[in-house]
Amino acid sequence: MFQPIVDMRNGALIGYEGLIRGPQGSPLHSPFHLFSVARRCGLGLQLESLCSEIILKKFVELALPGRIFLNISPDFLSKAGFAYREKLAQLEQIGLAPRRIILELTENQATYDYEQMRDVLKQCRDLGFQIAIDDLGEGFSSLRLWSEILPDYVKIDMHFIQGIDRDPVKLQFVQSIQQIATKSGAVSIAEGIETADELRLLQELGISWGQGYHIARPHAQPASAVAGELVGRIRHNTALTSAGNQRGFNLPTALKLLRIVPIATPDTSTNAVYTTFAANPELAVMPVVRNGVPLGIINRFQFIDRLARPYQRELYGKRSCTEFMTPSPLTAEKNTPLQDISLMIVEGESHHFSNGFAITDQGRYIGVGSSQEVMREITQMQINAARYANPLTQLPGNVPINEEIDRRLTAGAAFNVCYIDIDNFKPFNDVYGYLRGDDIIRLTGDILARYCVPGMDFLGHVGGDDFIILYQSGDWEERCNGILAAFASAIPAFFSAEDRRHGGYVSEDRRGNKVFHALVSLSLGVVKIDASRHLSSYQIAAAAAEAKKQAKTIAGNSLFIERRALK
């Protein structure tokens, strides 16, 4: 069986994971039972060897494109003595190059001899194979294995992928894995993607590749291309993500700070670098690049200071300029958010601030960026955020809310607008005081945030006791009902025992008349937005306000969904 693996940025087919099933209808059909029984019978290594041969031969026979991910245990690689040259000869015989094979290390038992494992994998890599860790987070010691062998690919276990759009713990785990993968140069692969919401959120997180039933099921004769509908959906999500930040403020990336400057190579002499600096008075740094890979950065002031010392020009003038470079420069992909780069600068060594950083496109050098400019951009972003955020909840206010609506419309995204209003809030302020009223506002903001998917749903504070959520998560109605239940559970604590007993409180109206008000509740009005209808943010705001008005005609905590199309 073969299950496709796709590029989460453009829907391109990367290759397939090769899978094995036992005899149909037998207890050994499940690979788990098949391999468990084989190991108990002392035939585990023989079974693995046969499975590898079957998968590779079938892969070639079907003329499948791309790469093949081959499950293989560390035990098999080390104890069985992976016959490197023999395996290479077999591959040549069937017409399959090792560079198309990724050895996917599975963990059915703990790995202890890491030194031997590194030696084995080095020989595999020398032959052209690449290495992946399978089911990260599920095995005995997968994080230790990751740090020991530094794989080319990391496959995140499906437990952490399924339901990630509804589970903040899984979300945090995958975010952390993605950050480590980025820093270690590994490609992250999500396994077990089963819904459109999981796919979209994983794309938001920057996961590189993916596989799962939502993409394609395993098949003995799989398609040699990704379904056009899925490719369109993946590219649509990518366009939406690239259009800006879904939390309301634009997130500039390294590309915004890209500067093209003269570069040196290891063959460039020190005298040539000096001549370049002399001809370019504004040039602060000069990267040293070999075959598209940034090796180091030469800082103008350090270079001139050192060369000005006695006999330095005579000693080093004709030598390689690498004598003067700071090796292992800070490097960022062009789409890396500036917030991430600022963190890299702060956590890195002090010379990174003066040297700046190299910018790459899929690992190849394209230019440099200035650390000072990063800090300037970050400061400006913080000023803008403070200018437009609500001071009480720190949530985006009207300006970013409207910008976000326009951005989603421009990206052609379908979404749902939920307008939230607190009922009987003014009389509550009159009776209990505005400080307690502020507490309810903050409580409401916290509850709403709990029922939004980070990176997918957008939460804003219109002002006063009004909030807006732009829902893109598929289970938005369930989330709305969760908001109402959480608010109903929390709000009684804000009232006296007597008011709770009576189910409300009394306040005076403008004419001095005593009026009974029910306990504070929430009204949610939802409007479904079809971006293809060329609506404006003003039309959407008006429709959402009308839906909220309808919700407020329902007593208590209420949800009204406008099912009619917007006119």
Coordinates of C-alpha atoms in Angstrom, one line a residue:
M1 CA 0.0 0.0 0.0
F2 CA 1.2 3.6 -0.7
Q3 CA -0.1 6.8 0.9
P4 CA 0.8 10.1 -0.8
I5 CA 2.7 12.9 1.0
V6 CA 2.1 16.4 -0.3
D7 CA 3.7 19.8 0.0
M8 CA 1.5 21.9 2.4
R9 CA 2.4 25.1 0.6
N10 CA 1.4 24.3 -3.0
G11 CA -0.2 20.9 -3.0
A12 CA 2.7 19.3 -5.0
L13 CA 3.1 15.5 -4.7
I14 CA 6.3 14.8 -2.7
G15 CA 6.1 11.0 -2.7
Y16 CA 4.6 8.1 -0.8
E17 CA 5.0 6.3 2.4
G18 CA 5.3 2.5 1.7
L19 CA 3.0 0.4 4.0
I20 CA 2.4 -3.3 4.4
R21 CA -0.8 -5.2 5.2
G22 CA -1.1 -8.8 6.1
P23 CA -3.5 -11.3 4.4
Q24 CA -7.0 -9.7 3.9
G25 CA -9.5 -11.0 6.4
S26 CA -7.0 -12.6 8.7
P27 CA -5.9 -11.6 12.2
L28 CA -2.6 -10.6 10.7
H29 CA -4.0 -8.0 8.3
S30 CA -3.2 -5.3 10.8
P31 CA 0.6 -4.3 10.5
F32 CA 0.7 -4.0 14.3
H33 CA -0.4 -7.6 14.8
L34 CA 1.7 -8.9 11.9
F35 CA 4.9 -7.5 13.2
S36 CA 4.1 -8.3 16.8
V37 CA 3.6 -12.0 16.0
A38 CA 6.7 -12.0 13.8
R39 CA 8.8 -10.6 16.7
R40 CA 7.4 -13.2 19.1
C41 CA 8.4 -15.9 16.6
G42 CA 11.9 -14.5 16.2
L43 CA 11.1 -13.5 12.6
G44 CA 10.9 -9.7 13.0
L45 CA 14.1 -8.9 11.1
Q46 CA 13.3 -11.3 8.3
L47 CA 9.9 -9.8 7.9
E48 CA 11.3 -6.2 7.8
S49 CA 13.8 -7.2 5.1
L50 CA 11.1 -8.8 3.0
C51 CA 8.7 -5.9 3.5
S52 CA 11.4 -3.4 2.3
E53 CA 12.1 -5.4 -0.8
I54 CA 8.4 -5.8 -1.7
I55 CA 7.7 -2.0 -1.2
L56 CA 10.7 -0.9 -3.2
K57 CA 10.0 -3.3 -6.1
K58 CA 6.3 -2.4 -6.2
F59 CA 7.2 1.3 -6.1
V60 CA 9.4 0.9 -9.2
E61 CA 6.9 -1.4 -10.9
L62 CA 4.1 1.2 -10.6
A63 CA 6.4 3.9 -11.8
L64 CA 5.3 6.2 -9.0
P65 CA 6.8 9.7 -9.0
G66 CA 8.7 11.4 -6.2
R67 CA 10.3 9.7 -3.1
I68 CA 9.5 6.6 -1.1
F69 CA 9.4 6.7 2.7
L70 CA 10.5 3.3 3.9
N71 CA 9.7 2.3 7.5
I72 CA 12.6 0.6 9.1
S73 CA 13.5 -0.1 12.8
P74 CA 16.7 1.0 14.5
D75 CA 17.0 -2.6 15.6
F76 CA 17.0 -3.8 12.0
L77 CA 19.6 -1.2 11.0
S78 CA 22.0 -2.0 13.8
K79 CA 21.5 -5.6 14.9
A80 CA 20.8 -7.1 11.5
G81 CA 23.7 -5.3 10.0
F82 CA 22.2 -3.3 7.1
A83 CA 23.9 -4.7 4.1
Y84 CA 24.8 -1.3 2.6
R85 CA 26.7 -2.3 -0.6
E86 CA 24.4 -5.2 -1.2
K87 CA 21.3 -3.0 -0.8
L88 CA 22.8 -0.4 -3.2
A89 CA 23.4 -3.1 -5.8
Q90 CA 19.8 -4.3 -5.5
L91 CA 18.5 -0.8 -5.9
E92 CA 20.6 -0.3 -9.0
Q93 CA 19.3 -3.6 -10.4
I94 CA 15.6 -2.5 -10.0
G95 CA 16.4 1.1 -11.2
L96 CA 15.8 3.1 -8.0
A97 CA 18.4 5.7 -6.9
P98 CA 19.1 5.9 -3.1
R99 CA 18.4 9.7 -3.2
R100 CA 14.7 8.9 -3.7
I101 CA 14.6 6.7 -0.6
I102 CA 13.9 8.1 2.9
L103 CA 14.6 5.7 5.7
E104 CA 11.8 6.3 8.2
L105 CA 13.0 5.1 11.6
T106 CA 10.2 3.6 13.7
E107 CA 10.3 2.9 17.4
N108 CA 8.7 -0.3 18.6
Q109 CA 11.3 -0.5 21.4
A110 CA 13.7 1.8 23.1
T111 CA 17.0 2.8 21.4
Y112 CA 20.0 2.9 23.7
D113 CA 23.2 2.6 21.6
Y114 CA 23.1 6.0 19.9
E115 CA 26.7 6.0 19.0
Q116 CA 26.2 2.8 16.9
M117 CA 23.1 4.3 15.4
R118 CA 25.0 7.4 14.3
D119 CA 27.6 5.3 12.7
V120 CA 25.1 3.2 10.8
L121 CA 23.1 6.2 9.6
K122 CA 26.3 7.9 8.5
Q123 CA 27.0 5.0 6.2
C124 CA 23.4 5.2 4.9
R125 CA 23.8 8.9 4.2
D126 CA 27.1 8.4 2.5
L127 CA 25.3 6.1 0.0
G128 CA 22.6 8.8 -0.7
F129 CA 19.8 7.8 1.6
Q130 CA 18.0 10.4 3.7
I131 CA 16.7 9.9 7.3
A132 CA 13.3 10.5 8.9
I133 CA 12.0 9.9 12.4
D134 CA 8.6 8.4 12.4
D135 CA 5.7 9.1 14.9
L136 CA 7.5 11.9 16.8
G137 CA 6.0 12.1 20.3
E138 CA 4.7 8.5 20.3
G139 CA 7.8 6.4 20.8
F140 CA 10.0 5.6 23.7
S141 CA 12.7 8.2 23.2
S142 CA 12.0 10.0 20.0
L143 CA 13.1 13.5 21.2
R144 CA 16.4 12.0 22.3
L145 CA 16.7 10.2 19.0
W146 CA 16.1 13.5 17.2
S147 CA 18.9 15.3 19.0
E148 CA 21.3 12.4 18.5
I149 CA 20.9 11.7 14.8
L150 CA 19.7 15.1 13.4
P151 CA 17.3 13.6 10.8
D152 CA 16.4 15.3 7.5
Y153 CA 12.7 14.8 8.2
V154 CA 10.5 14.6 11.3
K155 CA 7.1 13.0 11.1
I156 CA 4.7 14.2 13.9
D157 CA 2.6 11.4 15.4
M158 CA -1.1 11.5 14.3
H159 CA -2.2 11.7 18.0
F160 CA -1.0 15.4 18.0
I161 CA -2.5 16.2 14.6
Q162 CA -6.0 14.8 14.9
G163 CA -8.2 17.5 16.7
I164 CA -5.4 20.0 16.9
D165 CA -7.9 22.7 15.9
R166 CA -9.8 22.0 19.1
D167 CA -7.0 21.2 21.5
P168 CA -4.6 23.9 22.7
V169 CA -2.2 21.4 24.2
K170 CA -1.7 19.6 20.9
L171 CA -1.4 23.0 19.2
Q172 CA 1.4 24.0 21.6
F173 CA 3.2 20.7 21.1
V174 CA 3.1 21.0 17.3
Q175 CA 4.2 24.7 17.4
S176 CA 7.2 23.7 19.6
I177 CA 8.1 20.8 17.2
Q178 CA 7.9 23.2 14.2
Q179 CA 10.2 25.7 15.9
I180 CA 12.8 23.0 16.7
A181 CA 12.5 21.6 13.2
T182 CA 13.1 25.1 11.7
K183 CA 16.2 25.6 13.9
S184 CA 17.6 22.2 13.2
G185 CA 17.0 22.3 9.5
A186 CA 14.6 19.4 9.4
V187 CA 11.5 19.2 7.3
S188 CA 8.3 18.7 9.4
I189 CA 5.7 16.2 8.2
A190 CA 2.2 16.0 9.8
E191 CA 0.7 12.5 9.8
G192 CA -3.0 11.6 10.2
I193 CA -4.6 14.8 8.8
E194 CA -8.3 14.0 8.6
T195 CA -10.2 17.3 8.4
A196 CA -10.1 20.5 6.4
D197 CA -9.7 22.5 9.7
E198 CA -6.7 20.4 10.7
L199 CA -5.1 21.0 7.3
R200 CA -5.7 24.7 7.4
L201 CA -4.3 25.2 10.9
L202 CA -1.2 23.1 10.1
Q203 CA -0.6 25.3 7.1
E204 CA -0.8 28.3 9.4
L205 CA 1.8 26.8 11.7
G206 CA 4.2 26.4 8.8
I207 CA 4.3 22.5 8.7
S208 CA 6.1 21.7 5.5
W209 CA 4.5 18.4 4.3
G210 CA 1.5 16.4 5.2
Q211 CA -0.3 13.0 4.8
G212 CA -3.6 11.5 6.0
Y213 CA -7.1 10.4 5.0
H214 CA -8.1 14.0 4.2
I215 CA -5.3 14.0 1.6
A216 CA -5.6 10.4 0.4
R217 CA -6.0 7.0 1.9
P218 CA -3.3 4.2 1.4
H219 CA -3.9 2.3 -1.8
A220 CA -2.2 -0.6 -3.5
Q221 CA -2.3 1.4 -6.8
P222 CA -2.3 5.1 -5.8
A223 CA -2.8 8.0 -8.0
S224 CA 0.3 9.5 -9.5
A225 CA -0.9 13.1 -8.9
V226 CA -2.8 15.0 -6.2
A227 CA -6.5 15.6 -6.7
G228 CA -7.1 19.0 -8.3
E229 CA -9.7 20.0 -5.7
L230 CA -7.2 19.4 -2.9
V231 CA -4.4 21.3 -4.6
G232 CA -6.8 24.2 -5.1
R233 CA -7.8 24.2 -1.4
I234 CA -4.2 24.0 -0.2
R235 CA -3.1 26.9 -2.5
H236 CA -6.2 28.9 -1.3
N237 CA -5.2 28.4 2.3
T238 CA -1.6 29.4 1.5
A239 CA -2.8 32.6 -0.2
L240 CA -4.9 33.3 2.8
T241 CA -2.0 32.8 5.2
S242 CA 0.4 34.8 3.0
A243 CA -2.1 37.7 2.8
G244 CA -1.3 38.6 6.4
N245 CA -1.8 37.8 10.0
Q246 CA -5.1 36.4 11.1
R247 CA -4.9 38.1 14.5
G248 CA -5.4 41.5 13.1
F249 CA -1.9 43.1 12.6
N250 CA 0.3 42.4 9.6
L251 CA 3.4 40.3 10.3
P252 CA 6.3 41.5 8.2
T253 CA 8.9 38.9 7.3
A254 CA 12.6 38.8 6.6
L255 CA 11.8 39.6 3.0
K256 CA 10.8 43.1 3.9
L257 CA 14.3 43.9 5.1
L258 CA 16.2 42.1 2.3
R259 CA 19.2 44.1 1.1
I260 CA 21.4 43.0 -1.9
V261 CA 25.1 43.6 -1.1
P262 CA 28.4 42.5 -2.6
I263 CA 29.4 39.0 -1.5
A264 CA 32.7 37.1 -1.1
T265 CA 33.5 33.4 -1.5
P266 CA 36.2 31.4 0.3
D267 CA 38.4 32.1 -2.7
T268 CA 38.1 35.8 -2.4
S269 CA 41.3 37.4 -1.1
T270 CA 41.5 39.8 1.9
N271 CA 42.8 42.5 -0.4
A272 CA 39.7 42.1 -2.7
V273 CA 37.4 42.5 0.3
Y274 CA 39.3 45.6 1.4
T275 CA 38.9 47.1 -2.1
T276 CA 35.1 46.4 -2.0
F277 CA 34.7 48.1 1.4
A278 CA 36.8 51.1 0.2
A279 CA 34.6 51.5 -2.9
N280 CA 31.3 51.2 -0.8
P281 CA 31.5 53.5 2.2
E282 CA 27.9 52.6 3.3
L283 CA 28.6 48.8 3.2
A284 CA 28.6 47.5 6.8
V285 CA 28.8 43.8 6.3
M286 CA 29.9 41.4 3.5
P287 CA 28.7 37.8 3.5
V288 CA 30.9 34.9 2.5
V289 CA 28.9 32.4 0.4
R290 CA 29.8 29.1 -1.1
N291 CA 27.5 27.3 -3.6
G292 CA 24.5 29.4 -2.3
V293 CA 25.2 28.6 1.4
P294 CA 26.1 31.5 3.7
L295 CA 29.3 30.5 5.6
G296 CA 30.0 33.7 7.5
I297 CA 29.8 37.5 7.7
I298 CA 32.7 40.0 7.5
N299 CA 32.0 43.0 9.6
R300 CA 33.4 46.2 8.1
F301 CA 34.5 47.9 11.3
Q302 CA 36.1 44.8 12.8
F303 CA 37.8 44.0 9.4
I304 CA 39.3 47.5 9.0
D305 CA 40.3 47.6 12.7
R306 CA 42.2 44.4 12.5
L307 CA 43.8 45.1 9.1
A308 CA 45.0 48.5 10.4
R309 CA 47.3 46.7 12.8
P310 CA 51.0 46.4 11.9
Y311 CA 51.9 43.9 9.2
Q312 CA 48.3 42.5 9.0
R313 CA 47.9 43.6 5.3
E314 CA 51.2 42.1 4.4
L315 CA 50.4 38.8 6.2
Y316 CA 46.8 38.3 5.1
G317 CA 46.4 40.4 2.0
K318 CA 46.6 37.5 -0.5
R319 CA 45.0 34.9 1.8
S320 CA 41.4 33.9 1.9
C321 CA 39.0 36.4 3.4
T322 CA 37.6 33.6 5.6
E323 CA 40.4 34.6 8.1
F324 CA 38.3 37.7 8.9
M325 CA 34.8 36.3 8.8
T326 CA 32.6 35.5 11.8
P327 CA 31.5 31.9 11.0
S328 CA 28.0 30.4 11.4
P329 CA 26.0 33.5 10.7
L330 CA 22.4 34.0 11.9
T331 CA 20.3 32.8 9.0
A332 CA 16.6 33.2 8.3
E333 CA 14.3 32.0 5.5
K334 CA 12.7 34.9 3.6
N335 CA 9.2 34.1 5.1
T336 CA 10.3 34.1 8.7
P337 CA 8.3 36.6 10.8
L338 CA 10.3 39.4 12.2
Q339 CA 9.2 38.5 15.7
D340 CA 10.9 35.1 15.3
I341 CA 14.1 36.8 14.0
S342 CA 14.2 39.3 16.9
L343 CA 14.0 36.3 19.3
M344 CA 16.9 34.7 17.5
I345 CA 18.9 37.9 17.8
V346 CA 18.2 38.3 21.5
E347 CA 18.9 34.6 22.3
G348 CA 22.0 34.4 20.1
E349 CA 25.5 35.6 20.6
S350 CA 26.1 39.4 20.9
H351 CA 27.9 39.7 17.6
H352 CA 24.7 38.8 15.7
F353 CA 23.3 42.3 16.5
S354 CA 26.2 44.1 14.8
N355 CA 26.6 41.6 12.0
G356 CA 22.9 41.2 11.1
F357 CA 21.7 38.0 9.4
A358 CA 21.7 36.2 6.1
I359 CA 18.4 35.7 4.3
T360 CA 17.8 32.5 2.3
D361 CA 15.2 31.1 0.0
Q362 CA 14.8 27.4 0.6
G363 CA 18.3 27.3 2.0
R364 CA 20.0 29.4 -0.7
Y365 CA 21.4 32.8 0.1
I366 CA 19.6 35.8 -1.4
G367 CA 20.7 38.7 0.7
V368 CA 21.2 40.2 4.2
G369 CA 19.1 41.9 6.8
S370 CA 20.0 44.4 9.5
S371 CA 19.3 43.6 13.2
Q372 CA 18.7 47.3 13.9
E373 CA 16.0 47.4 11.2
V374 CA 14.4 44.3 12.8
M375 CA 14.1 46.1 16.2
R376 CA 12.8 49.3 14.4
E377 CA 10.1 47.3 12.7
I378 CA 9.1 45.4 15.9
T379 CA 8.9 48.7 17.8
Q380 CA 6.7 50.2 15.1
M381 CA 4.4 47.1 15.2
Q382 CA 4.1 47.4 19.0
I383 CA 3.2 51.1 18.6
N384 CA 0.5 50.2 16.0
A385 CA -0.8 47.4 18.2
A386 CA -1.1 49.7 21.2
R387 CA -2.7 52.4 19.1
Y388 CA -5.5 50.1 17.8
A389 CA -5.9 47.7 20.7
N390 CA -8.7 48.0 23.3
P391 CA -6.9 49.2 26.5
L392 CA -9.1 47.0 28.7
T393 CA -8.8 43.6 27.0
Q394 CA -5.8 44.3 24.7
L395 CA -7.7 42.8 21.8
P396 CA -7.7 44.4 18.3
G397 CA -10.1 47.3 17.9
N398 CA -12.2 48.6 15.0
V399 CA -9.3 49.4 12.6
P400 CA -7.7 46.0 12.6
I401 CA -11.1 44.3 12.7
N402 CA -12.1 46.1 9.4
E403 CA -8.7 45.4 7.9
E404 CA -9.0 41.7 8.8
I405 CA -12.5 41.5 7.2
D406 CA -11.2 43.2 4.0
R407 CA -8.2 40.9 4.0
R408 CA -10.3 37.8 4.1
L409 CA -12.6 39.1 1.5
T410 CA -9.6 39.9 -0.8
A411 CA -8.3 36.3 -0.2
G412 CA -11.7 34.9 -1.2
A413 CA -12.2 33.1 2.1
A414 CA -15.6 32.0 3.3
F415 CA -16.0 32.8 7.0
N416 CA -18.6 33.5 9.7
V417 CA -19.0 36.7 11.6
C418 CA -20.1 36.4 15.2
Y419 CA -21.2 39.7 16.9
I420 CA -21.3 39.4 20.7
D421 CA -23.1 41.7 23.0
I422 CA -23.5 41.7 26.8
D423 CA -27.2 42.0 27.8
N424 CA -28.3 44.2 30.8
F425 CA -24.7 45.5 31.1
K426 CA -25.4 49.2 31.7
P427 CA -27.8 48.7 34.7
F428 CA -25.2 46.2 36.1
N429 CA -22.7 49.1 36.1
D430 CA -25.2 51.4 37.8
V431 CA -25.8 48.9 40.6
Y432 CA -22.4 47.2 41.1
G433 CA -20.0 49.9 39.8
Y434 CA -17.9 50.2 36.7
L435 CA -14.9 48.3 38.2
R436 CA -17.1 45.2 38.5
G437 CA -18.3 45.9 35.0
D438 CA -14.7 46.0 33.7
D439 CA -14.2 42.6 35.3
I440 CA -17.1 41.2 33.3
I441 CA -15.7 42.7 30.1
R442 CA -12.3 41.0 30.8
L443 CA -14.1 37.8 31.6
T444 CA -16.0 37.9 28.4
G445 CA -12.8 38.5 26.4
D446 CA -11.1 35.5 28.1
I447 CA -14.0 33.2 27.4
L448 CA -14.2 34.2 23.8
A449 CA -10.5 33.6 23.3
R450 CA -10.8 30.1 24.7
Y451 CA -13.3 29.3 21.9
C452 CA -11.2 30.6 19.1
V453 CA -8.5 28.6 17.2
P454 CA -5.3 30.6 17.1
G455 CA -4.2 31.5 13.6
M456 CA -7.6 30.5 12.2
D457 CA -10.2 32.5 14.0
F458 CA -9.9 36.3 14.7
L459 CA -11.2 37.9 17.9
G460 CA -11.7 41.7 18.2
H461 CA -13.1 44.1 20.7
V462 CA -15.4 46.6 19.0
G463 CA -15.7 48.7 22.2
G464 CA -17.7 48.8 25.4
D465 CA -19.5 45.4 25.8
D466 CA -19.4 44.5 22.1
F467 CA -17.0 41.9 20.5
I468 CA -16.5 40.3 17.1
I469 CA -15.2 36.9 16.1
L470 CA -14.4 36.0 12.5
Y471 CA -14.8 32.2 12.5
Q472 CA -13.1 30.0 10.0
S473 CA -13.0 26.8 12.1
G474 CA -15.6 24.3 10.9
D475 CA -17.2 23.7 14.3
W476 CA -18.0 27.4 14.9
E477 CA -21.6 26.7 16.0
E478 CA -20.4 24.3 18.7
R479 CA -17.9 26.9 19.8
C480 CA -20.7 29.5 20.0
N481 CA -22.7 27.2 22.3
G482 CA -19.6 26.6 24.3
I483 CA -19.2 30.4 24.9
L484 CA -22.7 30.7 26.1
A485 CA -22.4 27.7 28.5
A486 CA -19.1 29.0 29.9
F487 CA -20.5 32.6 30.4
A488 CA -23.7 31.3 32.0
S489 CA -21.5 29.2 34.5
A490 CA -19.2 32.1 35.4
I491 CA -21.5 35.1 35.6
P492 CA -23.5 34.3 38.8
A493 CA -20.4 34.9 40.9
F494 CA -20.6 38.6 40.0
F495 CA -24.0 39.0 41.8
S496 CA -25.1 39.0 45.4
A497 CA -26.8 35.9 46.9
E498 CA -30.1 37.8 46.9
D499 CA -29.9 38.8 43.3
R500 CA -29.0 35.3 42.3
R501 CA -32.0 34.0 44.2
H502 CA -34.3 36.4 42.4
G503 CA -32.7 35.8 39.1
G504 CA -32.0 39.5 38.6
Y505 CA -31.6 42.9 40.1
V506 CA -33.3 46.3 40.4
S507 CA -32.0 49.6 39.1
E508 CA -33.5 53.0 38.4
D509 CA -34.1 54.3 34.8
R510 CA -33.6 57.9 33.7
R511 CA -36.9 59.0 35.2
G512 CA -36.2 57.4 38.6
N513 CA -38.5 54.4 38.1
K514 CA -37.3 51.1 39.6
V515 CA -36.9 48.5 36.8
F516 CA -36.1 44.8 37.3
H517 CA -33.4 43.4 35.1
A518 CA -32.4 39.7 34.5
L519 CA -28.9 38.6 35.3
V520 CA -26.3 39.6 32.7
S521 CA -26.2 37.3 29.7
L522 CA -24.7 37.1 26.2
S523 CA -26.3 37.5 22.8
L524 CA -24.5 36.1 19.8
G525 CA -25.6 36.9 16.2
V526 CA -23.9 35.0 13.4
V527 CA -23.8 35.9 9.7
K528 CA -22.3 33.5 7.1
I529 CA -20.1 35.3 4.6
D530 CA -19.6 34.3 1.0
A531 CA -16.5 36.1 -0.2
S532 CA -17.4 35.5 -3.9
R533 CA -20.3 38.0 -3.6
H534 CA -18.0 41.1 -3.4
L535 CA -19.3 42.4 -0.1
S536 CA -17.7 45.3 1.8
S537 CA -16.7 45.4 5.4
Y538 CA -19.5 48.0 6.0
Q539 CA -22.1 45.6 4.6
I540 CA -20.8 42.8 6.8
A541 CA -20.8 45.0 9.9
A542 CA -24.4 46.1 9.3
A543 CA -25.5 42.5 8.7
A544 CA -23.7 41.3 11.9
A545 CA -25.3 44.1 13.9
E546 CA -28.8 43.0 12.7
A547 CA -28.1 39.4 13.6
K548 CA -27.0 40.5 17.1
K549 CA -30.2 42.5 17.4
Q550 CA -32.3 39.4 16.6
A551 CA -30.3 37.5 19.2
K552 CA -31.1 40.1 21.8
T553 CA -34.9 39.5 21.3
I554 CA -34.3 36.0 22.8
A555 CA -34.3 35.9 26.6
G556 CA -31.1 34.8 28.4
N557 CA -28.0 33.6 26.8
S558 CA -28.9 33.3 23.1
L559 CA -27.5 32.5 19.6
F560 CA -29.1 33.7 16.4
I561 CA -27.8 32.5 13.1
E562 CA -28.8 34.4 10.0
R563 CA -29.4 31.7 7.4
R564 CA -30.4 33.9 4.6
A565 CA -27.8 35.2 2.0
L566 CA -26.7 38.8 2.4
K567 CA -28.2 41.3 0.0

